[in-house]
């Protein structure tokens, strides 16, 4: 399979800082390119480079990252390459969805990322990432992302989301988002298809892992799947619904002293792509 690994190494407007160090660490620490090449894939790696304004303002730079990723993903698809986006922030998924023209999304994350500027207690842009992708906020900004079309909430499956703010819980009561736990997510794919999902984007925030088994950043709370369970889930999804792109986010190497995360990601992606090829 032809693959394009697109690096978006930003964290809250900062290039190669915090979570923004994760994409390079995954490439270097786990031998990802060699792993995928050994499995028979044709792999190219591209960094979107420095984007945004000189002040590195979070909002301006965050959406500049989305625009750059959308363009890179669209180019990958034109070259018949499957796009893999390694990102610092979850907001980057809005750009990936625009680029791969997904009509649905599977959002695997310990958080809901469903705050809006009106409900966010801290103004953290990444906590609005899924809300943005669903067209619930930041519409003037997403309108400038090439190819962006908001995903209908009925074609969104939110998996795990064990750490939700009160406002996110209230919002979920009003939206037709499909809720699932990692253990029963595959049983809910039929609901996604019934809502009209034909081309799904898979977004995977790595802090969904059980931190007692794999620590990926400072925000992870107890619970969640272990690496083998998550790998089985994403492989099952790859066999169950057409997936046109994948985003992985939120790895901070500073919280992974033993370098355990990159090899886990390498095996997950290798097995996922093998399952995807059998859809």
PDB file of C-alpha atoms in Angstrom:
ATOM      1  CA  UNK A   1       0.000   0.000   0.000  1.00  0.00           C
ATOM      2  CA  UNK A   2       1.208   3.518  -0.747  1.00  0.00           C
ATOM      3  CA  UNK A   3       1.298   5.617   2.423  1.00  0.00           C
ATOM      4  CA  UNK A   4       1.843   9.265   3.240  1.00  0.00           C
ATOM      5  CA  UNK A   5       2.822  10.018   6.832  1.00  0.00           C
ATOM      6  CA  UNK A   6       2.097  13.680   7.480  1.00  0.00           C
ATOM      7  CA  UNK A   7       3.692  15.293  10.517  1.00  0.00           C
ATOM      8  CA  UNK A   8       1.905  18.199  12.221  1.00  0.00           C
ATOM      9  CA  UNK A   9       4.221  18.764  15.208  1.00  0.00           C
ATOM     10  CA  UNK A  10       2.369  21.545  17.023  1.00  0.00           C
ATOM     11  CA  UNK A  11       1.043  22.011  20.529  1.00  0.00           C
ATOM     12  CA  UNK A  12      -1.136  25.042  21.270  1.00  0.00           C
ATOM     13  CA  UNK A  13       0.445  27.091  18.499  1.00  0.00           C
ATOM     14  CA  UNK A  14       4.026  26.061  19.291  1.00  0.00           C
ATOM     15  CA  UNK A  15       6.170  24.162  16.797  1.00  0.00           C
ATOM     16  CA  UNK A  16       8.038  21.100  18.147  1.00  0.00           C
ATOM     17  CA  UNK A  17       7.063  21.816  21.767  1.00  0.00           C
ATOM     18  CA  UNK A  18       5.126  19.641  24.233  1.00  0.00           C
ATOM     19  CA  UNK A  19       2.835  17.315  22.300  1.00  0.00           C
ATOM     20  CA  UNK A  20       4.439  18.786  19.187  1.00  0.00           C
ATOM     21  CA  UNK A  21       7.487  16.643  19.904  1.00  0.00           C
ATOM     22  CA  UNK A  22       5.387  13.488  19.634  1.00  0.00           C
ATOM     23  CA  UNK A  23       5.249  13.017  15.847  1.00  0.00           C
ATOM     24  CA  UNK A  24       9.044  13.056  15.414  1.00  0.00           C
ATOM     25  CA  UNK A  25       9.479  10.824  18.463  1.00  0.00           C
ATOM     26  CA  UNK A  26       7.082   8.266  16.991  1.00  0.00           C
ATOM     27  CA  UNK A  27       9.008   8.268  13.719  1.00  0.00           C
ATOM     28  CA  UNK A  28      12.441   8.070  15.327  1.00  0.00           C
ATOM     29  CA  UNK A  29      11.748   6.039  18.461  1.00  0.00           C
ATOM     30  CA  UNK A  30       9.846   3.135  16.977  1.00  0.00           C
ATOM     31  CA  UNK A  31      11.407   2.718  13.569  1.00  0.00           C
ATOM     32  CA  UNK A  32       7.951   3.351  12.111  1.00  0.00           C
ATOM     33  CA  UNK A  33       9.013   3.868   8.503  1.00  0.00           C
ATOM     34  CA  UNK A  34      11.216   0.759   8.526  1.00  0.00           C
ATOM     35  CA  UNK A  35       8.437  -1.240  10.194  1.00  0.00           C
ATOM     36  CA  UNK A  36       5.924  -0.280   7.540  1.00  0.00           C
ATOM     37  CA  UNK A  37       8.422  -0.757   4.705  1.00  0.00           C
ATOM     38  CA  UNK A  38       9.194  -4.273   5.967  1.00  0.00           C
ATOM     39  CA  UNK A  39       5.462  -4.972   5.762  1.00  0.00           C
ATOM     40  CA  UNK A  40       5.583  -4.078   2.080  1.00  0.00           C
ATOM     41  CA  UNK A  41       4.345  -0.494   2.151  1.00  0.00           C
ATOM     42  CA  UNK A  42       5.681   2.376   0.045  1.00  0.00           C
ATOM     43  CA  UNK A  43       6.122   5.158   2.597  1.00  0.00           C
ATOM     44  CA  UNK A  44       6.849   8.863   2.302  1.00  0.00           C
ATOM     45  CA  UNK A  45       7.087  11.231   5.274  1.00  0.00           C
ATOM     46  CA  UNK A  46       6.280  14.939   5.075  1.00  0.00           C
ATOM     47  CA  UNK A  47       6.370  17.645   7.751  1.00  0.00           C
ATOM     48  CA  UNK A  48       3.975  20.546   7.190  1.00  0.00           C
ATOM     49  CA  UNK A  49       6.702  22.900   8.373  1.00  0.00           C
ATOM     50  CA  UNK A  50       6.254  26.162  10.235  1.00  0.00           C
ATOM     51  CA  UNK A  51       2.868  27.775   9.647  1.00  0.00           C
ATOM     52  CA  UNK A  52       0.749  30.407  11.356  1.00  0.00           C
ATOM     53  CA  UNK A  53       1.569  33.940  12.385  1.00  0.00           C
ATOM     54  CA  UNK A  54       4.735  35.327  13.925  1.00  0.00           C
ATOM     55  CA  UNK A  55       3.164  35.608  17.402  1.00  0.00           C
ATOM     56  CA  UNK A  56       2.367  31.863  17.438  1.00  0.00           C
ATOM     57  CA  UNK A  57      -1.155  32.595  18.631  1.00  0.00           C
ATOM     58  CA  UNK A  58      -2.911  29.333  19.417  1.00  0.00           C
ATOM     59  CA  UNK A  59      -6.092  29.924  17.426  1.00  0.00           C
ATOM     60  CA  UNK A  60      -4.454  31.413  14.341  1.00  0.00           C
ATOM     61  CA  UNK A  61      -1.722  28.790  14.259  1.00  0.00           C
ATOM     62  CA  UNK A  62      -4.048  25.892  15.107  1.00  0.00           C
ATOM     63  CA  UNK A  63      -6.234  26.575  12.094  1.00  0.00           C
ATOM     64  CA  UNK A  64      -3.204  27.275   9.896  1.00  0.00           C
ATOM     65  CA  UNK A  65      -2.068  23.744  10.819  1.00  0.00           C
ATOM     66  CA  UNK A  66      -5.491  22.431   9.774  1.00  0.00           C
ATOM     67  CA  UNK A  67      -5.221  24.162   6.405  1.00  0.00           C
ATOM     68  CA  UNK A  68      -1.737  22.791   5.796  1.00  0.00           C
ATOM     69  CA  UNK A  69      -2.775  19.268   6.777  1.00  0.00           C
ATOM     70  CA  UNK A  70      -5.874  19.403   4.561  1.00  0.00           C
ATOM     71  CA  UNK A  71      -3.678  20.304   1.595  1.00  0.00           C
ATOM     72  CA  UNK A  72      -1.137  17.558   2.334  1.00  0.00           C
ATOM     73  CA  UNK A  73      -3.850  14.926   2.809  1.00  0.00           C
ATOM     74  CA  UNK A  74      -5.584  15.950  -0.405  1.00  0.00           C
ATOM     75  CA  UNK A  75      -2.271  15.671  -2.272  1.00  0.00           C
ATOM     76  CA  UNK A  76      -1.705  12.218  -0.784  1.00  0.00           C
ATOM     77  CA  UNK A  77      -5.104  11.067  -2.007  1.00  0.00           C
ATOM     78  CA  UNK A  78      -4.362  12.459  -5.477  1.00  0.00           C
ATOM     79  CA  UNK A  79      -1.244  10.268  -5.442  1.00  0.00           C
ATOM     80  CA  UNK A  80      -3.370   7.303  -4.260  1.00  0.00           C
ATOM     81  CA  UNK A  81      -1.597   7.234  -0.913  1.00  0.00           C
ATOM     82  CA  UNK A  82      -3.367   6.438   2.338  1.00  0.00           C
ATOM     83  CA  UNK A  83      -2.881   9.429   4.695  1.00  0.00           C
ATOM     84  CA  UNK A  84      -1.586   8.929   8.232  1.00  0.00           C
ATOM     85  CA  UNK A  85      -1.451  12.184  10.198  1.00  0.00           C
ATOM     86  CA  UNK A  86       0.754  12.292  13.289  1.00  0.00           C
ATOM     87  CA  UNK A  87      -0.299  15.390  15.205  1.00  0.00           C
ATOM     88  CA  UNK A  88       0.362  17.110  18.485  1.00  0.00           C
ATOM     89  CA  UNK A  89      -3.152  18.483  18.866  1.00  0.00           C
ATOM     90  CA  UNK A  90      -6.524  16.853  18.236  1.00  0.00           C
ATOM     91  CA  UNK A  91      -7.816  19.920  16.374  1.00  0.00           C
ATOM     92  CA  UNK A  92      -5.661  18.795  13.447  1.00  0.00           C
ATOM     93  CA  UNK A  93      -8.306  16.164  12.704  1.00  0.00           C
ATOM     94  CA  UNK A  94     -10.489  18.936  11.231  1.00  0.00           C
ATOM     95  CA  UNK A  95      -7.856  19.431   8.550  1.00  0.00           C
ATOM     96  CA  UNK A  96      -7.421  15.719   7.967  1.00  0.00           C
ATOM     97  CA  UNK A  97     -11.175  15.227   7.555  1.00  0.00           C
ATOM     98  CA  UNK A  98     -11.258  18.051   5.024  1.00  0.00           C
ATOM     99  CA  UNK A  99      -8.396  16.544   3.059  1.00  0.00           C
ATOM    100  CA  UNK A 100      -9.664  12.980   2.921  1.00  0.00           C
ATOM    101  CA  UNK A 101     -13.296  14.012   2.262  1.00  0.00           C
ATOM    102  CA  UNK A 102     -14.635  11.819   5.058  1.00  0.00           C
ATOM    103  CA  UNK A 103     -18.381  11.851   5.658  1.00  0.00           C
ATOM    104  CA  UNK A 104     -18.134  10.328   9.125  1.00  0.00           C
ATOM    105  CA  UNK A 105     -15.722  10.094  12.021  1.00  0.00           C
ATOM    106  CA  UNK A 106     -14.784   7.614  14.721  1.00  0.00           C
ATOM    107  CA  UNK A 107     -13.294   9.609  17.603  1.00  0.00           C
ATOM    108  CA  UNK A 108     -11.396   7.435  20.097  1.00  0.00           C
ATOM    109  CA  UNK A 109     -10.347   9.561  23.058  1.00  0.00           C
ATOM    110  CA  UNK A 110     -10.546   9.652  26.837  1.00  0.00           C
ATOM    111  CA  UNK A 111     -11.956  13.183  26.416  1.00  0.00           C
ATOM    112  CA  UNK A 112     -15.021  14.362  24.547  1.00  0.00           C
ATOM    113  CA  UNK A 113     -13.352  17.441  23.007  1.00  0.00           C
ATOM    114  CA  UNK A 114     -16.898  18.823  22.746  1.00  0.00           C
ATOM    115  CA  UNK A 115     -16.516  22.148  24.484  1.00  0.00           C
ATOM    116  CA  UNK A 116     -17.214  25.367  22.604  1.00  0.00           C
ATOM    117  CA  UNK A 117     -15.983  28.902  23.316  1.00  0.00           C
ATOM    118  CA  UNK A 118     -19.209  29.429  25.279  1.00  0.00           C
ATOM    119  CA  UNK A 119     -18.740  26.369  27.509  1.00  0.00           C
ATOM    120  CA  UNK A 120     -14.986  25.931  27.834  1.00  0.00           C
ATOM    121  CA  UNK A 121     -13.782  26.630  31.363  1.00  0.00           C
ATOM    122  CA  UNK A 122     -10.189  27.200  30.266  1.00  0.00           C
ATOM    123  CA  UNK A 123     -10.437  28.313  26.635  1.00  0.00           C
ATOM    124  CA  UNK A 124      -8.340  25.307  25.597  1.00  0.00           C
ATOM    125  CA  UNK A 125      -8.728  25.043  21.826  1.00  0.00           C
ATOM    126  CA  UNK A 126      -7.984  21.326  21.735  1.00  0.00           C
ATOM    127  CA  UNK A 127     -10.899  20.718  24.079  1.00  0.00           C
ATOM    128  CA  UNK A 128     -13.105  21.976  21.226  1.00  0.00           C
ATOM    129  CA  UNK A 129     -11.585  19.746  18.538  1.00  0.00           C
ATOM    130  CA  UNK A 130     -14.489  17.369  17.962  1.00  0.00           C
ATOM    131  CA  UNK A 131     -17.042  20.177  18.331  1.00  0.00           C
ATOM    132  CA  UNK A 132     -15.159  22.042  15.603  1.00  0.00           C
ATOM    133  CA  UNK A 133     -15.095  19.002  13.314  1.00  0.00           C
ATOM    134  CA  UNK A 134     -18.859  18.608  13.778  1.00  0.00           C
ATOM    135  CA  UNK A 135     -19.467  22.256  12.863  1.00  0.00           C
ATOM    136  CA  UNK A 136     -20.585  23.306  16.337  1.00  0.00           C
ATOM    137  CA  UNK A 137     -18.101  26.163  16.672  1.00  0.00           C
ATOM    138  CA  UNK A 138     -15.316  28.126  14.955  1.00  0.00           C
ATOM    139  CA  UNK A 139     -17.234  28.115  11.656  1.00  0.00           C
ATOM    140  CA  UNK A 140     -15.473  31.179  10.193  1.00  0.00           C
ATOM    141  CA  UNK A 141     -12.137  29.453  10.817  1.00  0.00           C
ATOM    142  CA  UNK A 142     -13.142  26.065   9.416  1.00  0.00           C
ATOM    143  CA  UNK A 143     -14.621  27.721   6.328  1.00  0.00           C
ATOM    144  CA  UNK A 144     -11.047  28.622   5.352  1.00  0.00           C
ATOM    145  CA  UNK A 145      -9.860  24.987   5.518  1.00  0.00           C
ATOM    146  CA  UNK A 146      -9.749  23.676   1.918  1.00  0.00           C
ATOM    147  CA  UNK A 147     -12.500  21.118   1.384  1.00  0.00           C
ATOM    148  CA  UNK A 148     -13.880  21.248   4.914  1.00  0.00           C
ATOM    149  CA  UNK A 149     -17.406  19.967   5.370  1.00  0.00           C
ATOM    150  CA  UNK A 150     -18.670  19.553   8.929  1.00  0.00           C
ATOM    151  CA  UNK A 151     -19.453  15.980   9.900  1.00  0.00           C
ATOM    152  CA  UNK A 152     -23.096  15.415  10.814  1.00  0.00           C
ATOM    153  CA  UNK A 153     -23.181  14.420  14.522  1.00  0.00           C
ATOM    154  CA  UNK A 154     -25.299  11.370  13.630  1.00  0.00           C
ATOM    155  CA  UNK A 155     -22.289  10.070  11.694  1.00  0.00           C
ATOM    156  CA  UNK A 156     -19.916  10.425  14.622  1.00  0.00           C
ATOM    157  CA  UNK A 157     -19.028   7.625  17.007  1.00  0.00           C
ATOM    158  CA  UNK A 158     -17.361   8.773  20.224  1.00  0.00           C
ATOM    159  CA  UNK A 159     -15.425   5.952  21.861  1.00  0.00           C
ATOM    160  CA  UNK A 160     -14.382   5.852  25.539  1.00  0.00           C
ATOM    161  CA  UNK A 161     -14.728   9.564  26.537  1.00  0.00           C
ATOM    162  CA  UNK A 162     -14.372   8.698  30.211  1.00  0.00           C
ATOM    163  CA  UNK A 163     -13.437  12.263  31.190  1.00  0.00           C
ATOM    164  CA  UNK A 164     -16.235  14.669  30.261  1.00  0.00           C
ATOM    165  CA  UNK A 165     -17.024  18.173  31.505  1.00  0.00           C
ATOM    166  CA  UNK A 166     -20.594  18.793  32.747  1.00  0.00           C
ATOM    167  CA  UNK A 167     -21.353  20.944  29.679  1.00  0.00           C
ATOM    168  CA  UNK A 168     -20.104  18.189  27.391  1.00  0.00           C
ATOM    169  CA  UNK A 169     -22.427  15.718  29.096  1.00  0.00           C
ATOM    170  CA  UNK A 170     -25.356  18.080  28.620  1.00  0.00           C
ATOM    171  CA  UNK A 171     -24.477  18.624  24.959  1.00  0.00           C
ATOM    172  CA  UNK A 172     -24.258  14.882  24.343  1.00  0.00           C
ATOM    173  CA  UNK A 173     -27.821  14.542  25.607  1.00  0.00           C
ATOM    174  CA  UNK A 174     -28.982  16.798  22.751  1.00  0.00           C
ATOM    175  CA  UNK A 175     -26.934  15.353  19.879  1.00  0.00           C
ATOM    176  CA  UNK A 176     -27.308  12.067  17.957  1.00  0.00           C
ATOM    177  CA  UNK A 177     -23.651  11.165  18.482  1.00  0.00           C
ATOM    178  CA  UNK A 178     -23.171   7.418  18.866  1.00  0.00           C
ATOM    179  CA  UNK A 179     -21.598   6.711  22.260  1.00  0.00           C
ATOM    180  CA  UNK A 180     -19.552   3.579  22.787  1.00  0.00           C
ATOM    181  CA  UNK A 181     -16.961   2.111  25.096  1.00  0.00           C
ATOM    182  CA  UNK A 182     -13.863   0.589  23.583  1.00  0.00           C
ATOM    183  CA  UNK A 183     -15.139  -2.908  24.384  1.00  0.00           C
ATOM    184  CA  UNK A 184     -18.418  -2.503  22.452  1.00  0.00           C
ATOM    185  CA  UNK A 185     -17.428  -0.037  19.741  1.00  0.00           C
ATOM    186  CA  UNK A 186     -17.489  -2.671  16.996  1.00  0.00           C
ATOM    187  CA  UNK A 187     -21.073  -3.512  17.928  1.00  0.00           C
ATOM    188  CA  UNK A 188     -22.016   0.093  17.145  1.00  0.00           C
ATOM    189  CA  UNK A 189     -20.537   0.323  13.649  1.00  0.00           C
ATOM    190  CA  UNK A 190     -23.914  -0.719  12.231  1.00  0.00           C
ATOM    191  CA  UNK A 191     -25.461   2.448  13.696  1.00  0.00           C
ATOM    192  CA  UNK A 192     -22.815   4.532  11.955  1.00  0.00           C
ATOM    193  CA  UNK A 193     -23.529   2.865   8.629  1.00  0.00           C
ATOM    194  CA  UNK A 194     -27.274   3.226   9.127  1.00  0.00           C
ATOM    195  CA  UNK A 195     -26.716   6.984   9.509  1.00  0.00           C
ATOM    196  CA  UNK A 196     -25.134   7.025   6.046  1.00  0.00           C
ATOM    197  CA  UNK A 197     -21.440   6.663   6.851  1.00  0.00           C
ATOM    198  CA  UNK A 198     -19.553   5.573   3.739  1.00  0.00           C
ATOM    199  CA  UNK A 199     -16.068   7.068   4.224  1.00  0.00           C
ATOM    200  CA  UNK A 200     -14.903   7.279   7.814  1.00  0.00           C
ATOM    201  CA  UNK A 201     -11.968   9.107   9.327  1.00  0.00           C
ATOM    202  CA  UNK A 202     -10.421   7.439  12.374  1.00  0.00           C
ATOM    203  CA  UNK A 203      -9.130   9.824  15.026  1.00  0.00           C
ATOM    204  CA  UNK A 204      -7.091   8.267  17.803  1.00  0.00           C
ATOM    205  CA  UNK A 205      -5.953  10.296  20.785  1.00  0.00           C
ATOM    206  CA  UNK A 206      -3.268   8.108  22.283  1.00  0.00           C
ATOM    207  CA  UNK A 207      -4.223   9.097  25.836  1.00  0.00           C
ATOM    208  CA  UNK A 208      -7.186   6.765  25.495  1.00  0.00           C
ATOM    209  CA  UNK A 209      -4.744   4.075  26.674  1.00  0.00           C
ATOM    210  CA  UNK A 210      -4.928   2.925  30.278  1.00  0.00           C
ATOM    211  CA  UNK A 211      -2.135   5.023  31.849  1.00  0.00           C
ATOM    212  CA  UNK A 212      -1.335   2.228  34.297  1.00  0.00           C
ATOM    213  CA  UNK A 213      -0.119   0.282  31.245  1.00  0.00           C
ATOM    214  CA  UNK A 214       1.025   3.021  28.842  1.00  0.00           C
ATOM    215  CA  UNK A 215       1.524   6.658  29.839  1.00  0.00           C
ATOM    216  CA  UNK A 216       1.358   9.016  26.841  1.00  0.00           C
ATOM    217  CA  UNK A 217       0.852  12.453  28.432  1.00  0.00           C
ATOM    218  CA  UNK A 218       0.067  14.262  31.663  1.00  0.00           C
ATOM    219  CA  UNK A 219      -3.705  14.284  31.164  1.00  0.00           C
ATOM    220  CA  UNK A 220      -4.416  10.559  31.101  1.00  0.00           C
ATOM    221  CA  UNK A 221      -6.855   9.298  33.742  1.00  0.00           C
ATOM    222  CA  UNK A 222      -7.357   5.699  34.922  1.00  0.00           C
ATOM    223  CA  UNK A 223      -9.304   3.347  32.696  1.00  0.00           C
ATOM    224  CA  UNK A 224      -9.253   2.749  28.980  1.00  0.00           C
ATOM    225  CA  UNK A 225      -7.891  -0.120  26.902  1.00  0.00           C
ATOM    226  CA  UNK A 226      -4.405  -1.546  27.046  1.00  0.00           C
ATOM    227  CA  UNK A 227      -2.337  -1.505  23.817  1.00  0.00           C
ATOM    228  CA  UNK A 228      -3.432  -4.960  22.698  1.00  0.00           C
ATOM    229  CA  UNK A 229      -7.104  -4.165  23.257  1.00  0.00           C
ATOM    230  CA  UNK A 230      -6.830  -0.901  21.347  1.00  0.00           C
ATOM    231  CA  UNK A 231      -4.987  -2.605  18.513  1.00  0.00           C
ATOM    232  CA  UNK A 232      -7.731  -5.211  18.245  1.00  0.00           C
ATOM    233  CA  UNK A 233     -10.339  -2.444  18.183  1.00  0.00           C
ATOM    234  CA  UNK A 234      -8.760  -0.423  15.374  1.00  0.00           C
ATOM    235  CA  UNK A 235      -8.151  -3.571  13.341  1.00  0.00           C
ATOM    236  CA  UNK A 236     -11.772  -4.555  13.813  1.00  0.00           C
ATOM    237  CA  UNK A 237     -12.873  -1.115  12.672  1.00  0.00           C
ATOM    238  CA  UNK A 238     -10.633  -1.367   9.605  1.00  0.00           C
ATOM    239  CA  UNK A 239     -12.435  -4.556   8.633  1.00  0.00           C
ATOM    240  CA  UNK A 240     -15.905  -3.195   9.376  1.00  0.00           C
ATOM    241  CA  UNK A 241     -16.177   0.185   7.628  1.00  0.00           C
ATOM    242  CA  UNK A 242     -14.224   1.967   4.869  1.00  0.00           C
ATOM    243  CA  UNK A 243     -11.634   4.185   6.563  1.00  0.00           C
ATOM    244  CA  UNK A 244     -10.086   6.854   4.329  1.00  0.00           C
ATOM    245  CA  UNK A 245      -7.584   8.365   6.773  1.00  0.00           C
ATOM    246  CA  UNK A 246      -6.268   8.223  10.317  1.00  0.00           C
ATOM    247  CA  UNK A 247      -5.004  10.829  12.780  1.00  0.00           C
ATOM    248  CA  UNK A 248      -2.989  10.008  15.898  1.00  0.00           C
ATOM    249  CA  UNK A 249      -2.404  12.721  18.470  1.00  0.00           C
ATOM    250  CA  UNK A 250      -1.402  13.869  21.948  1.00  0.00           C
ATOM    251  CA  UNK A 251       1.822  11.950  22.625  1.00  0.00           C
ATOM    252  CA  UNK A 252       4.231  13.867  24.848  1.00  0.00           C
ATOM    253  CA  UNK A 253       7.625  12.081  24.991  1.00  0.00           C
ATOM    254  CA  UNK A 254       8.420  13.858  28.273  1.00  0.00           C
ATOM    255  CA  UNK A 255       5.997  11.461  29.989  1.00  0.00           C
ATOM    256  CA  UNK A 256       7.413   8.334  28.347  1.00  0.00           C
ATOM    257  CA  UNK A 257      10.855   8.005  29.883  1.00  0.00           C
ATOM    258  CA  UNK A 258      11.329   4.433  28.652  1.00  0.00           C
ATOM    259  CA  UNK A 259      10.245   5.185  25.100  1.00  0.00           C
ATOM    260  CA  UNK A 260       7.433   2.642  25.210  1.00  0.00           C
ATOM    261  CA  UNK A 261       4.897   4.509  23.079  1.00  0.00           C
ATOM    262  CA  UNK A 262       6.560   4.613  19.606  1.00  0.00           C
ATOM    263  CA  UNK A 263       6.883   0.814  19.226  1.00  0.00           C
ATOM    264  CA  UNK A 264       3.265   0.415  20.337  1.00  0.00           C
ATOM    265  CA  UNK A 265       2.171   2.926  17.684  1.00  0.00           C
ATOM    266  CA  UNK A 266       4.262   1.153  15.053  1.00  0.00           C
ATOM    267  CA  UNK A 267       2.645  -2.192  15.748  1.00  0.00           C
ATOM    268  CA  UNK A 268      -0.818  -0.637  15.904  1.00  0.00           C
ATOM    269  CA  UNK A 269      -0.421   1.079  12.535  1.00  0.00           C
ATOM    270  CA  UNK A 270       1.127  -1.985  10.925  1.00  0.00           C
ATOM    271  CA  UNK A 271      -1.696  -4.245  12.034  1.00  0.00           C
ATOM    272  CA  UNK A 272      -4.332  -1.608  11.235  1.00  0.00           C
ATOM    273  CA  UNK A 273      -3.076  -1.234   7.660  1.00  0.00           C
ATOM    274  CA  UNK A 274      -2.968  -5.007   7.210  1.00  0.00           C
ATOM    275  CA  UNK A 275      -6.587  -5.201   8.338  1.00  0.00           C
ATOM    276  CA  UNK A 276      -7.508  -2.230   6.139  1.00  0.00           C
ATOM    277  CA  UNK A 277      -6.155  -4.029   3.104  1.00  0.00           C
ATOM    278  CA  UNK A 278      -8.561  -6.888   3.721  1.00  0.00           C
ATOM    279  CA  UNK A 279     -11.717  -4.732   3.900  1.00  0.00           C
TER     280      UNK A 279
END
